[in-house]
Amino acid sequence: MDLKSLIRDVPNFPKEGILFRDMSPLLQNPKALDFVSQNLVSEVELAKIDYFAGIESRGFILAAHLAATHKKGFLPIRKAGKLPPPTKRISYALEYGTAEIELPVGHGRIMIVDDVLATGGTLQAAIDLSTLAGYTVEAVAVLVNLKFLNTMKFNNREVFSLVQY
């Protein structure tokens, strides 16, 4: 399936010079959404996954859909201050400052899911936070990998993606 044809380019959003990859048209297509649900986990042994952890906010959509499709739990990785305790929190650097994310404390084996991998700061923070909060990260996947913006490996693991730019 040609997923790129269902991802809309939005120039100069959210600010001048940024080319935003909008996955809304893909989400509106039931066949494409089913394709993503089946193929984003093609490299994963699902028996080793207890939860799909989605990074706020568009990662929530994909992770929750994967959790429902594959009969697993869902964990939200949220901006700081949005979840009731007990949580763990981590700070990380952005291109334009810093941010914090948090996750409920727990245990189990997770697959971290997000919509787009750009420079990698948020994804690395989510991996580190998941371990800090008590989880074992079994796999990491994104719908879109902007490979020209990132060259790093994440804790010596590959990040699986269905679309690359």
Tab-separated table of N, CA and C in Angstrom:
chain	number	residue	atom	x	y	z
A	1	MET	N	0.846	-1.184	0.000
A	1	MET	CA	0.000	0.000	0.000
A	1	MET	C	0.886	1.240	0.000
A	2	ASP	N	0.541	2.218	-0.790
A	2	ASP	CA	1.293	3.466	-0.897
A	2	ASP	C	0.847	4.433	0.207
A	3	LEU	N	1.471	4.323	1.373
A	3	LEU	CA	1.101	5.184	2.499
A	3	LEU	C	1.508	6.632	2.276
A	4	LYS	N	2.590	6.863	1.549
A	4	LYS	CA	3.035	8.238	1.310
A	4	LYS	C	1.954	9.060	0.608
A	5	SER	N	1.181	8.411	-0.249
A	5	SER	CA	0.130	9.148	-0.954
A	5	SER	C	-0.986	9.590	-0.008
A	6	LEU	N	-1.018	9.018	1.205
A	6	LEU	CA	-2.031	9.363	2.200
A	6	LEU	C	-1.488	10.270	3.305
A	7	ILE	N	-0.255	10.727	3.135
A	7	ILE	CA	0.352	11.648	4.097
A	7	ILE	C	0.504	12.989	3.391
A	8	ARG	N	-0.153	13.991	3.935
A	8	ARG	CA	-0.214	15.313	3.305
A	8	ARG	C	0.944	16.185	3.779
A	9	ASP	N	1.608	16.828	2.844
A	9	ASP	CA	2.663	17.784	3.178
A	9	ASP	C	2.043	19.153	3.422
A	10	VAL	N	2.382	19.734	4.576
A	10	VAL	CA	1.883	21.064	4.922
A	10	VAL	C	3.098	21.970	5.129
A	11	PRO	N	3.417	22.809	4.127
A	11	PRO	CA	4.582	23.686	4.259
A	11	PRO	C	4.366	24.781	5.304
A	12	ASN	N	5.481	25.145	5.943
A	12	ASN	CA	5.509	26.254	6.907
A	12	ASN	C	4.536	26.076	8.067
A	13	PHE	N	4.445	24.839	8.547
A	13	PHE	CA	3.614	24.545	9.719
A	13	PHE	C	4.389	23.612	10.629
A	14	PRO	N	4.436	23.858	11.909
A	14	PRO	CA	3.753	24.901	12.683
A	14	PRO	C	4.459	26.253	12.643
A	15	LYS	N	5.628	26.292	11.976
A	15	LYS	CA	6.281	27.592	11.826
A	15	LYS	C	7.024	27.623	10.489
A	16	GLU	N	7.423	28.801	10.100
A	16	GLU	CA	8.120	29.030	8.830
A	16	GLU	C	9.324	28.097	8.693
A	17	GLY	N	9.426	27.468	7.534
A	17	GLY	CA	10.565	26.597	7.247
A	17	GLY	C	10.369	25.135	7.588
A	18	ILE	N	9.276	24.803	8.254
A	18	ILE	CA	8.997	23.413	8.626
A	18	ILE	C	8.032	22.812	7.605
A	19	LEU	N	8.336	21.589	7.155
A	19	LEU	CA	7.407	20.845	6.299
A	19	LEU	C	6.764	19.768	7.171
A	20	PHE	N	5.505	19.979	7.532
A	20	PHE	CA	4.767	19.085	8.432
A	20	PHE	C	4.185	17.924	7.631
A	21	ARG	N	4.348	16.711	8.135
A	21	ARG	CA	3.780	15.519	7.507
A	21	ARG	C	2.492	15.181	8.258
A	22	ASP	N	1.353	15.454	7.634
A	22	ASP	CA	0.033	15.272	8.244
A	22	ASP	C	-0.510	13.887	7.922
A	23	MET	N	-0.698	13.070	8.962
A	23	MET	CA	-1.205	11.714	8.751
A	23	MET	C	-2.727	11.628	8.835
A	24	SER	N	-3.413	12.751	8.970
A	24	SER	CA	-4.877	12.737	9.071
A	24	SER	C	-5.554	12.025	7.903
A	25	PRO	N	-5.148	12.259	6.654
A	25	PRO	CA	-5.788	11.522	5.556
A	25	PRO	C	-5.615	10.006	5.676
A	26	LEU	N	-4.473	9.566	6.164
A	26	LEU	CA	-4.244	8.133	6.373
A	26	LEU	C	-5.209	7.584	7.418
A	27	LEU	N	-5.392	8.329	8.502
A	27	LEU	CA	-6.288	7.885	9.575
A	27	LEU	C	-7.745	7.826	9.126
A	28	GLN	N	-8.087	8.585	8.122
A	28	GLN	CA	-9.453	8.601	7.608
A	28	GLN	C	-9.734	7.447	6.646
A	29	ASN	N	-8.702	6.691	6.311
A	29	ASN	CA	-8.817	5.594	5.357
A	29	ASN	C	-8.776	4.263	6.116
A	30	PRO	N	-9.911	3.576	6.268
A	30	PRO	CA	-9.939	2.333	7.056
A	30	PRO	C	-8.971	1.265	6.560
A	31	LYS	N	-8.803	1.139	5.254
A	31	LYS	CA	-7.880	0.130	4.718
A	31	LYS	C	-6.436	0.471	5.083
A	32	ALA	N	-6.091	1.738	4.996
A	32	ALA	CA	-4.739	2.157	5.355
A	32	ALA	C	-4.488	1.968	6.844
A	33	LEU	N	-5.464	2.304	7.664
A	33	LEU	CA	-5.316	2.146	9.106
A	33	LEU	C	-5.151	0.680	9.470
A	34	ASP	N	-5.899	-0.189	8.822
A	34	ASP	CA	-5.740	-1.621	9.043
A	34	ASP	C	-4.358	-2.085	8.591
A	35	PHE	N	-3.906	-1.594	7.441
A	35	PHE	CA	-2.572	-1.935	6.939
A	35	PHE	C	-1.504	-1.543	7.959
A	36	VAL	N	-1.600	-0.337	8.496
A	36	VAL	CA	-0.643	0.134	9.497
A	36	VAL	C	-0.693	-0.763	10.734
A	37	SER	N	-1.889	-1.100	11.179
A	37	SER	CA	-2.036	-1.929	12.381
A	37	SER	C	-1.388	-3.295	12.225
A	38	GLN	N	-1.460	-3.848	11.039
A	38	GLN	CA	-0.879	-5.169	10.798
A	38	GLN	C	0.621	-5.092	10.527
A	39	ASN	N	1.068	-4.066	9.822
A	39	ASN	CA	2.450	-4.024	9.355
A	39	ASN	C	3.411	-3.279	10.264
A	40	LEU	N	2.920	-2.411	11.123
A	40	LEU	CA	3.818	-1.711	12.037
A	40	LEU	C	4.403	-2.673	13.070
A	41	VAL	N	3.763	-3.798	13.244
A	41	VAL	CA	4.238	-4.810	14.200
A	41	VAL	C	4.847	-6.028	13.507
A	42	SER	N	5.104	-5.937	12.217
A	42	SER	CA	5.568	-7.107	11.467
A	42	SER	C	6.927	-7.622	11.929
A	43	GLU	N	7.725	-6.768	12.545
A	43	GLU	CA	9.051	-7.171	13.027
A	43	GLU	C	9.043	-7.540	14.512
A	44	VAL	N	7.862	-7.634	15.112
A	44	VAL	CA	7.745	-7.825	16.559
A	44	VAL	C	7.077	-9.156	16.872
A	45	GLU	N	7.590	-9.817	17.890
A	45	GLU	CA	6.929	-11.007	18.405
A	45	GLU	C	5.877	-10.521	19.409
A	46	LEU	N	4.625	-10.511	18.986
A	46	LEU	CA	3.556	-9.912	19.797
A	46	LEU	C	3.378	-10.585	21.152
A	47	ALA	N	3.753	-11.839	21.277
A	47	ALA	CA	3.665	-12.516	22.573
A	47	ALA	C	4.582	-11.865	23.608
A	48	LYS	N	5.569	-11.098	23.152
A	48	LYS	CA	6.506	-10.427	24.058
A	48	LYS	C	6.082	-9.006	24.392
A	49	ILE	N	4.894	-8.605	23.962
A	49	ILE	CA	4.400	-7.249	24.209
A	49	ILE	C	3.185	-7.312	25.132
A	50	ASP	N	3.251	-6.553	26.233
A	50	ASP	CA	2.101	-6.415	27.135
A	50	ASP	C	1.325	-5.133	26.849
A	51	TYR	N	2.051	-4.082	26.470
A	51	TYR	CA	1.448	-2.769	26.261
A	51	TYR	C	2.041	-2.097	25.025
A	52	PHE	N	1.217	-1.312	24.360
A	52	PHE	CA	1.695	-0.366	23.361
A	52	PHE	C	1.695	0.996	24.045
A	53	ALA	N	2.857	1.650	24.083
A	53	ALA	CA	2.998	2.960	24.726
A	53	ALA	C	3.073	4.022	23.643
A	54	GLY	N	2.103	4.922	23.622
A	54	GLY	CA	2.043	5.976	22.619
A	54	GLY	C	2.525	7.292	23.161
A	55	ILE	N	3.337	7.988	22.346
A	55	ILE	CA	3.862	9.293	22.728
A	55	ILE	C	2.857	10.368	22.320
A	56	GLU	N	2.539	11.250	23.270
A	56	GLU	CA	1.565	12.315	23.039
A	56	GLU	C	1.971	13.169	21.845
A	57	SER	N	1.093	13.511	21.011
A	57	SER	CA	-0.311	13.172	21.000
A	57	SER	C	-0.673	12.216	19.856
A	58	ARG	N	-0.050	12.384	18.703
A	58	ARG	CA	-0.442	11.522	17.584
A	58	ARG	C	-0.011	10.080	17.784
A	59	GLY	N	1.015	9.840	18.580
A	59	GLY	CA	1.405	8.470	18.909
A	59	GLY	C	0.323	7.745	19.688
A	60	PHE	N	-0.511	8.516	20.431
A	60	PHE	CA	-1.650	7.911	21.146
A	60	PHE	C	-2.576	7.193	20.176
A	61	ILE	N	-2.845	7.853	19.058
A	61	ILE	CA	-3.803	7.312	18.086
A	61	ILE	C	-3.329	5.958	17.592
A	62	LEU	N	-2.071	5.906	17.168
A	62	LEU	CA	-1.530	4.656	16.622
A	62	LEU	C	-1.409	3.577	17.691
A	63	ALA	N	-0.879	3.938	18.857
A	63	ALA	CA	-0.676	2.946	19.909
A	63	ALA	C	-1.997	2.388	20.441
A	64	ALA	N	-2.987	3.249	20.596
A	64	ALA	CA	-4.291	2.778	21.076
A	64	ALA	C	-4.934	1.845	20.050
A	65	HIS	N	-4.794	2.185	18.786
A	65	HIS	CA	-5.348	1.318	17.742
A	65	HIS	C	-4.616	-0.023	17.699
A	66	LEU	N	-3.303	0.002	17.830
A	66	LEU	CA	-2.529	-1.246	17.882
A	66	LEU	C	-2.935	-2.085	19.089
A	67	ALA	N	-3.094	-1.439	20.231
A	67	ALA	CA	-3.491	-2.160	21.445
A	67	ALA	C	-4.838	-2.853	21.259
A	68	ALA	N	-5.801	-2.148	20.701
A	68	ALA	CA	-7.128	-2.738	20.488
A	68	ALA	C	-7.073	-3.857	19.455
A	69	THR	N	-6.354	-3.632	18.373
A	69	THR	CA	-6.258	-4.628	17.304
A	69	THR	C	-5.604	-5.918	17.780
A	70	HIS	N	-4.553	-5.775	18.589
A	70	HIS	CA	-3.751	-6.936	18.984
A	70	HIS	C	-4.023	-7.399	20.417
A	71	LYS	N	-5.106	-6.876	21.014
A	71	LYS	CA	-5.551	-7.315	22.346
A	71	LYS	C	-4.476	-7.144	23.414
A	72	LYS	N	-3.906	-5.944	23.442
A	72	LYS	CA	-2.889	-5.583	24.425
A	72	LYS	C	-3.350	-4.337	25.158
A	73	GLY	N	-2.602	-3.941	26.177
A	73	GLY	CA	-2.915	-2.713	26.888
A	73	GLY	C	-2.298	-1.499	26.212
A	74	PHE	N	-2.759	-0.326	26.635
A	74	PHE	CA	-2.246	0.950	26.130
A	74	PHE	C	-1.685	1.755	27.292
A	75	LEU	N	-0.519	2.363	27.076
A	75	LEU	CA	0.086	3.270	28.046
A	75	LEU	C	0.327	4.629	27.401
A	76	PRO	N	-0.095	5.707	28.060
A	76	PRO	CA	0.169	7.043	27.519
A	76	PRO	C	1.498	7.600	28.028
A	77	ILE	N	2.327	8.061	27.104
A	77	ILE	CA	3.519	8.842	27.447
A	77	ILE	C	3.127	10.284	27.180
A	78	ARG	N	2.937	11.033	28.279
A	78	ARG	CA	2.311	12.357	28.168
A	78	ARG	C	3.251	13.488	28.543
A	79	LYS	N	2.844	14.685	28.167
A	79	LYS	CA	3.522	15.884	28.638
A	79	LYS	C	3.393	15.933	30.156
A	80	ALA	N	4.391	16.472	30.809
A	80	ALA	CA	4.426	16.504	32.273
A	80	ALA	C	3.208	17.215	32.848
A	81	GLY	N	2.705	16.669	33.964
A	81	GLY	CA	1.596	17.279	34.680
A	81	GLY	C	0.218	16.852	34.208
A	82	LYS	N	0.138	15.909	33.291
A	82	LYS	CA	-1.144	15.488	32.724
A	82	LYS	C	-1.658	14.160	33.271
A	83	LEU	N	-0.823	13.419	33.984
A	83	LEU	CA	-1.220	12.108	34.506
A	83	LEU	C	-1.271	12.127	36.031
A	84	PRO	N	-2.203	11.401	36.619
A	84	PRO	CA	-2.226	11.305	38.081
A	84	PRO	C	-1.069	10.432	38.574
A	85	PRO	N	-0.611	10.668	39.810
A	85	PRO	CA	0.482	9.859	40.343
A	85	PRO	C	0.030	8.424	40.625
A	86	PRO	N	0.959	7.513	40.722
A	86	PRO	CA	2.404	7.690	40.640
A	86	PRO	C	2.899	7.639	39.195
A	87	THR	N	3.788	8.553	38.872
A	87	THR	CA	4.410	8.592	37.546
A	87	THR	C	5.907	8.823	37.716
A	88	LYS	N	6.618	8.593	36.647
A	88	LYS	CA	8.019	9.011	36.539
A	88	LYS	C	8.065	10.053	35.442
A	89	ARG	N	9.009	10.963	35.573
A	89	ARG	CA	9.127	12.092	34.650
A	89	ARG	C	10.585	12.232	34.222
A	90	ILE	N	10.766	12.697	32.982
A	90	ILE	CA	12.120	12.923	32.480
A	90	ILE	C	12.127	14.196	31.640
A	91	SER	N	13.212	14.945	31.730
A	91	SER	CA	13.413	16.148	30.911
A	91	SER	C	14.323	15.793	29.752
A	92	TYR	N	14.140	16.503	28.644
A	92	TYR	CA	15.002	16.285	27.484
A	92	TYR	C	15.095	17.565	26.668
A	93	ALA	N	16.123	17.629	25.837
A	93	ALA	CA	16.372	18.820	25.034
A	93	ALA	C	15.609	18.751	23.718
A	94	LEU	N	15.101	19.904	23.316
A	94	LEU	CA	14.484	20.090	22.009
A	94	LEU	C	15.355	21.051	21.202
A	95	GLU	N	15.046	21.187	19.933
A	95	GLU	CA	15.792	22.131	19.108
A	95	GLU	C	15.649	23.547	19.648
A	96	TYR	N	14.552	23.835	20.324
A	96	TYR	CA	14.234	25.202	20.736
A	96	TYR	C	14.050	25.334	22.244
A	97	GLY	N	14.537	24.383	23.036
A	97	GLY	CA	14.390	24.468	24.485
A	97	GLY	C	14.403	23.098	25.125
A	98	THR	N	13.596	22.940	26.170
A	98	THR	CA	13.487	21.656	26.852
A	98	THR	C	12.021	21.296	27.028
A	99	ALA	N	11.790	20.024	27.306
A	99	ALA	CA	10.439	19.540	27.565
A	99	ALA	C	10.519	18.419	28.590
A	100	GLU	N	9.368	18.049	29.118
A	100	GLU	CA	9.279	16.936	30.056
A	100	GLU	C	8.125	16.035	29.640
A	101	ILE	N	8.334	14.734	29.790
A	101	ILE	CA	7.270	13.765	29.577
A	101	ILE	C	7.196	12.868	30.797
A	102	GLU	N	6.040	12.229	30.958
A	102	GLU	CA	5.858	11.329	32.091
A	102	GLU	C	5.076	10.095	31.674
A	103	LEU	N	5.161	9.084	32.530
A	103	LEU	CA	4.562	7.783	32.269
A	103	LEU	C	4.148	7.183	33.610
A	104	PRO	N	2.998	6.492	33.658
A	104	PRO	CA	2.636	5.816	34.905
A	104	PRO	C	3.689	4.781	35.297
A	105	VAL	N	3.965	4.682	36.568
A	105	VAL	CA	4.884	3.664	37.085
A	105	VAL	C	4.224	2.301	36.922
A	106	GLY	N	4.996	1.310	36.542
A	106	GLY	CA	4.440	-0.036	36.381
A	106	GLY	C	5.508	-1.024	35.979
A	107	HIS	N	5.064	-2.092	35.356
A	107	HIS	CA	6.004	-3.084	34.850
A	107	HIS	C	5.351	-3.814	33.684
A	108	GLY	N	6.170	-4.421	32.885
A	108	GLY	CA	5.698	-5.154	31.722
A	108	GLY	C	6.572	-4.842	30.525
A	109	ARG	N	6.282	-5.520	29.446
A	109	ARG	CA	7.058	-5.375	28.213
A	109	ARG	C	6.268	-4.493	27.252
A	110	ILE	N	6.935	-3.471	26.715
A	110	ILE	CA	6.215	-2.500	25.902
A	110	ILE	C	6.842	-2.320	24.523
A	111	MET	N	5.992	-1.836	23.632
A	111	MET	CA	6.432	-1.340	22.332
A	111	MET	C	6.069	0.136	22.305
A	112	ILE	N	7.075	0.990	22.118
A	112	ILE	CA	6.844	2.428	22.042
A	112	ILE	C	6.481	2.774	20.604
A	113	VAL	N	5.444	3.608	20.455
A	113	VAL	CA	4.927	3.972	19.137
A	113	VAL	C	4.765	5.484	19.045
A	114	ASP	N	5.187	6.037	17.904
A	114	ASP	CA	4.946	7.453	17.638
A	114	ASP	C	4.638	7.630	16.161
A	115	ASP	N	4.181	8.815	15.816
A	115	ASP	CA	3.820	9.062	14.417
A	115	ASP	C	5.038	9.363	13.563
A	116	VAL	N	5.915	10.282	14.017
A	116	VAL	CA	7.043	10.722	13.210
A	116	VAL	C	8.316	10.738	14.043
A	117	LEU	N	9.379	10.216	13.478
A	117	LEU	CA	10.710	10.341	14.066
A	117	LEU	C	11.447	11.408	13.285
A	118	ALA	N	11.771	12.512	13.970
A	118	ALA	CA	12.519	13.593	13.329
A	118	ALA	C	13.950	13.567	13.869
A	119	THR	N	14.260	14.422	14.830
A	119	THR	CA	15.630	14.466	15.352
A	119	THR	C	15.896	13.387	16.395
A	120	GLY	N	14.857	12.858	17.019
A	120	GLY	CA	15.019	11.724	17.923
A	120	GLY	C	15.024	12.028	19.401
A	121	GLY	N	15.003	13.296	19.776
A	121	GLY	CA	15.062	13.634	21.199
A	121	GLY	C	13.896	13.098	22.002
A	122	THR	N	12.694	13.250	21.494
A	122	THR	CA	11.509	12.772	22.213
A	122	THR	C	11.502	11.248	22.291
A	123	LEU	N	11.864	10.596	21.218
A	123	LEU	CA	11.867	9.129	21.213
A	123	LEU	C	12.899	8.581	22.195
A	124	GLN	N	14.095	9.157	22.211
A	124	GLN	CA	15.106	8.695	23.170
A	124	GLN	C	14.633	8.934	24.596
A	125	ALA	N	14.011	10.071	24.864
A	125	ALA	CA	13.491	10.353	26.199
A	125	ALA	C	12.416	9.337	26.578
A	126	ALA	N	11.555	8.962	25.632
A	126	ALA	CA	10.502	7.980	25.914
A	126	ALA	C	11.096	6.612	26.247
A	127	ILE	N	12.153	6.227	25.557
A	127	ILE	CA	12.825	4.956	25.851
A	127	ILE	C	13.422	5.008	27.257
A	128	ASP	N	14.146	6.074	27.562
A	128	ASP	CA	14.760	6.222	28.889
A	128	ASP	C	13.703	6.266	29.987
A	129	LEU	N	12.625	7.012	29.750
A	129	LEU	CA	11.549	7.129	30.727
A	129	LEU	C	10.875	5.784	30.978
A	130	SER	N	10.652	5.031	29.949
A	130	SER	CA	9.989	3.729	30.098
A	130	SER	C	10.781	2.816	31.019
A	131	THR	N	12.084	2.804	30.853
A	131	THR	CA	12.944	1.999	31.730
A	131	THR	C	12.899	2.534	33.155
A	132	LEU	N	12.980	3.835	33.306
A	132	LEU	CA	12.923	4.480	34.625
A	132	LEU	C	11.609	4.163	35.341
A	133	ALA	N	10.516	4.077	34.587
A	133	ALA	CA	9.196	3.825	35.172
A	133	ALA	C	8.937	2.340	35.448
A	134	GLY	N	9.870	1.471	35.056
A	134	GLY	CA	9.751	0.060	35.405
A	134	GLY	C	9.437	-0.892	34.262
A	135	TYR	N	9.400	-0.397	33.036
A	135	TYR	CA	9.031	-1.224	31.885
A	135	TYR	C	10.265	-1.704	31.128
A	136	THR	N	10.095	-2.773	30.382
A	136	THR	CA	11.123	-3.274	29.484
A	136	THR	C	10.699	-2.919	28.057
A	137	VAL	N	11.534	-2.171	27.368
A	137	VAL	CA	11.228	-1.776	25.992
A	137	VAL	C	11.644	-2.901	25.058
A	138	GLU	N	10.650	-3.545	24.459
A	138	GLU	CA	10.897	-4.656	23.542
A	138	GLU	C	11.055	-4.199	22.102
A	139	ALA	N	10.385	-3.116	21.744
A	139	ALA	CA	10.413	-2.651	20.357
A	139	ALA	C	10.033	-1.181	20.305
A	140	VAL	N	10.452	-0.537	19.215
A	140	VAL	CA	10.136	0.867	18.975
A	140	VAL	C	9.756	1.006	17.501
A	141	ALA	N	8.632	1.681	17.244
A	141	ALA	CA	8.195	1.871	15.858
A	141	ALA	C	7.570	3.247	15.694
A	142	VAL	N	7.725	3.777	14.497
A	142	VAL	CA	7.091	5.031	14.107
A	142	VAL	C	6.446	4.829	12.742
A	143	LEU	N	5.419	5.574	12.477
A	143	LEU	CA	4.807	5.499	11.158
A	143	LEU	C	5.755	6.074	10.112
A	144	VAL	N	6.308	7.277	10.380
A	144	VAL	CA	7.163	7.981	9.431
A	144	VAL	C	8.520	8.262	10.066
A	145	ASN	N	9.583	7.898	9.358
A	145	ASN	CA	10.937	8.201	9.803
A	145	ASN	C	11.536	9.216	8.830
A	146	LEU	N	11.838	10.394	9.345
A	146	LEU	CA	12.509	11.429	8.551
A	146	LEU	C	14.007	11.181	8.671
A	147	LYS	N	14.492	10.185	7.954
A	147	LYS	CA	15.873	9.705	8.107
A	147	LYS	C	16.923	10.786	7.880
A	148	PHE	N	16.603	11.775	7.070
A	148	PHE	CA	17.572	12.839	6.807
A	148	PHE	C	17.807	13.711	8.044
A	149	LEU	N	16.939	13.605	9.057
A	149	LEU	CA	17.092	14.393	10.279
A	149	LEU	C	17.703	13.612	11.435
A	150	ASN	N	17.790	12.289	11.314
A	150	ASN	CA	18.330	11.504	12.425
A	150	ASN	C	19.229	10.394	11.896
A	151	THR	N	20.297	10.175	12.616
A	151	THR	CA	21.231	9.115	12.250
A	151	THR	C	21.546	8.239	13.453
A	152	MET	N	20.881	8.479	14.559
A	152	MET	CA	21.219	7.785	15.786
A	152	MET	C	20.490	6.457	15.908
A	153	LYS	N	21.097	5.565	16.688
A	153	LYS	CA	20.406	4.354	17.110
A	153	LYS	C	19.924	4.637	18.520
A	154	PHE	N	18.866	4.006	18.894
A	154	PHE	CA	18.238	4.274	20.177
A	154	PHE	C	18.490	3.102	21.102
A	155	ASN	N	19.432	3.310	22.035
A	155	ASN	CA	19.858	2.247	22.950
A	155	ASN	C	20.233	0.996	22.157
A	156	ASN	N	20.979	1.209	21.068
A	156	ASN	CA	21.444	0.130	20.188
A	156	ASN	C	20.315	-0.657	19.546
A	157	ARG	N	19.202	-0.032	19.314
A	157	ARG	CA	18.087	-0.708	18.651
A	157	ARG	C	17.657	0.092	17.437
A	158	GLU	N	17.206	-0.647	16.448
A	158	GLU	CA	16.641	-0.021	15.258
A	158	GLU	C	15.220	0.443	15.568
A	159	VAL	N	14.800	1.471	14.894
A	159	VAL	CA	13.419	1.937	14.984
A	159	VAL	C	12.741	1.519	13.694
A	160	PHE	N	11.703	0.712	13.815
A	160	PHE	CA	10.981	0.233	12.652
A	160	PHE	C	10.038	1.328	12.168
A	161	SER	N	9.912	1.486	10.856
A	161	SER	CA	8.974	2.465	10.290
A	161	SER	C	8.396	1.926	8.995
A	162	LEU	N	7.235	2.439	8.638
A	162	LEU	CA	6.593	2.038	7.394
A	162	LEU	C	6.833	3.028	6.256
A	163	VAL	N	7.141	4.281	6.592
A	163	VAL	CA	7.376	5.309	5.581
A	163	VAL	C	8.667	6.028	5.939
A	164	GLN	N	9.517	6.233	4.937
A	164	GLN	CA	10.776	6.949	5.155
A	164	GLN	C	10.892	8.097	4.146
A	165	TYR	N	11.440	9.200	4.641
A	165	TYR	CA	11.751	10.349	3.783
A	165	TYR	C	13.227	10.664	3.941
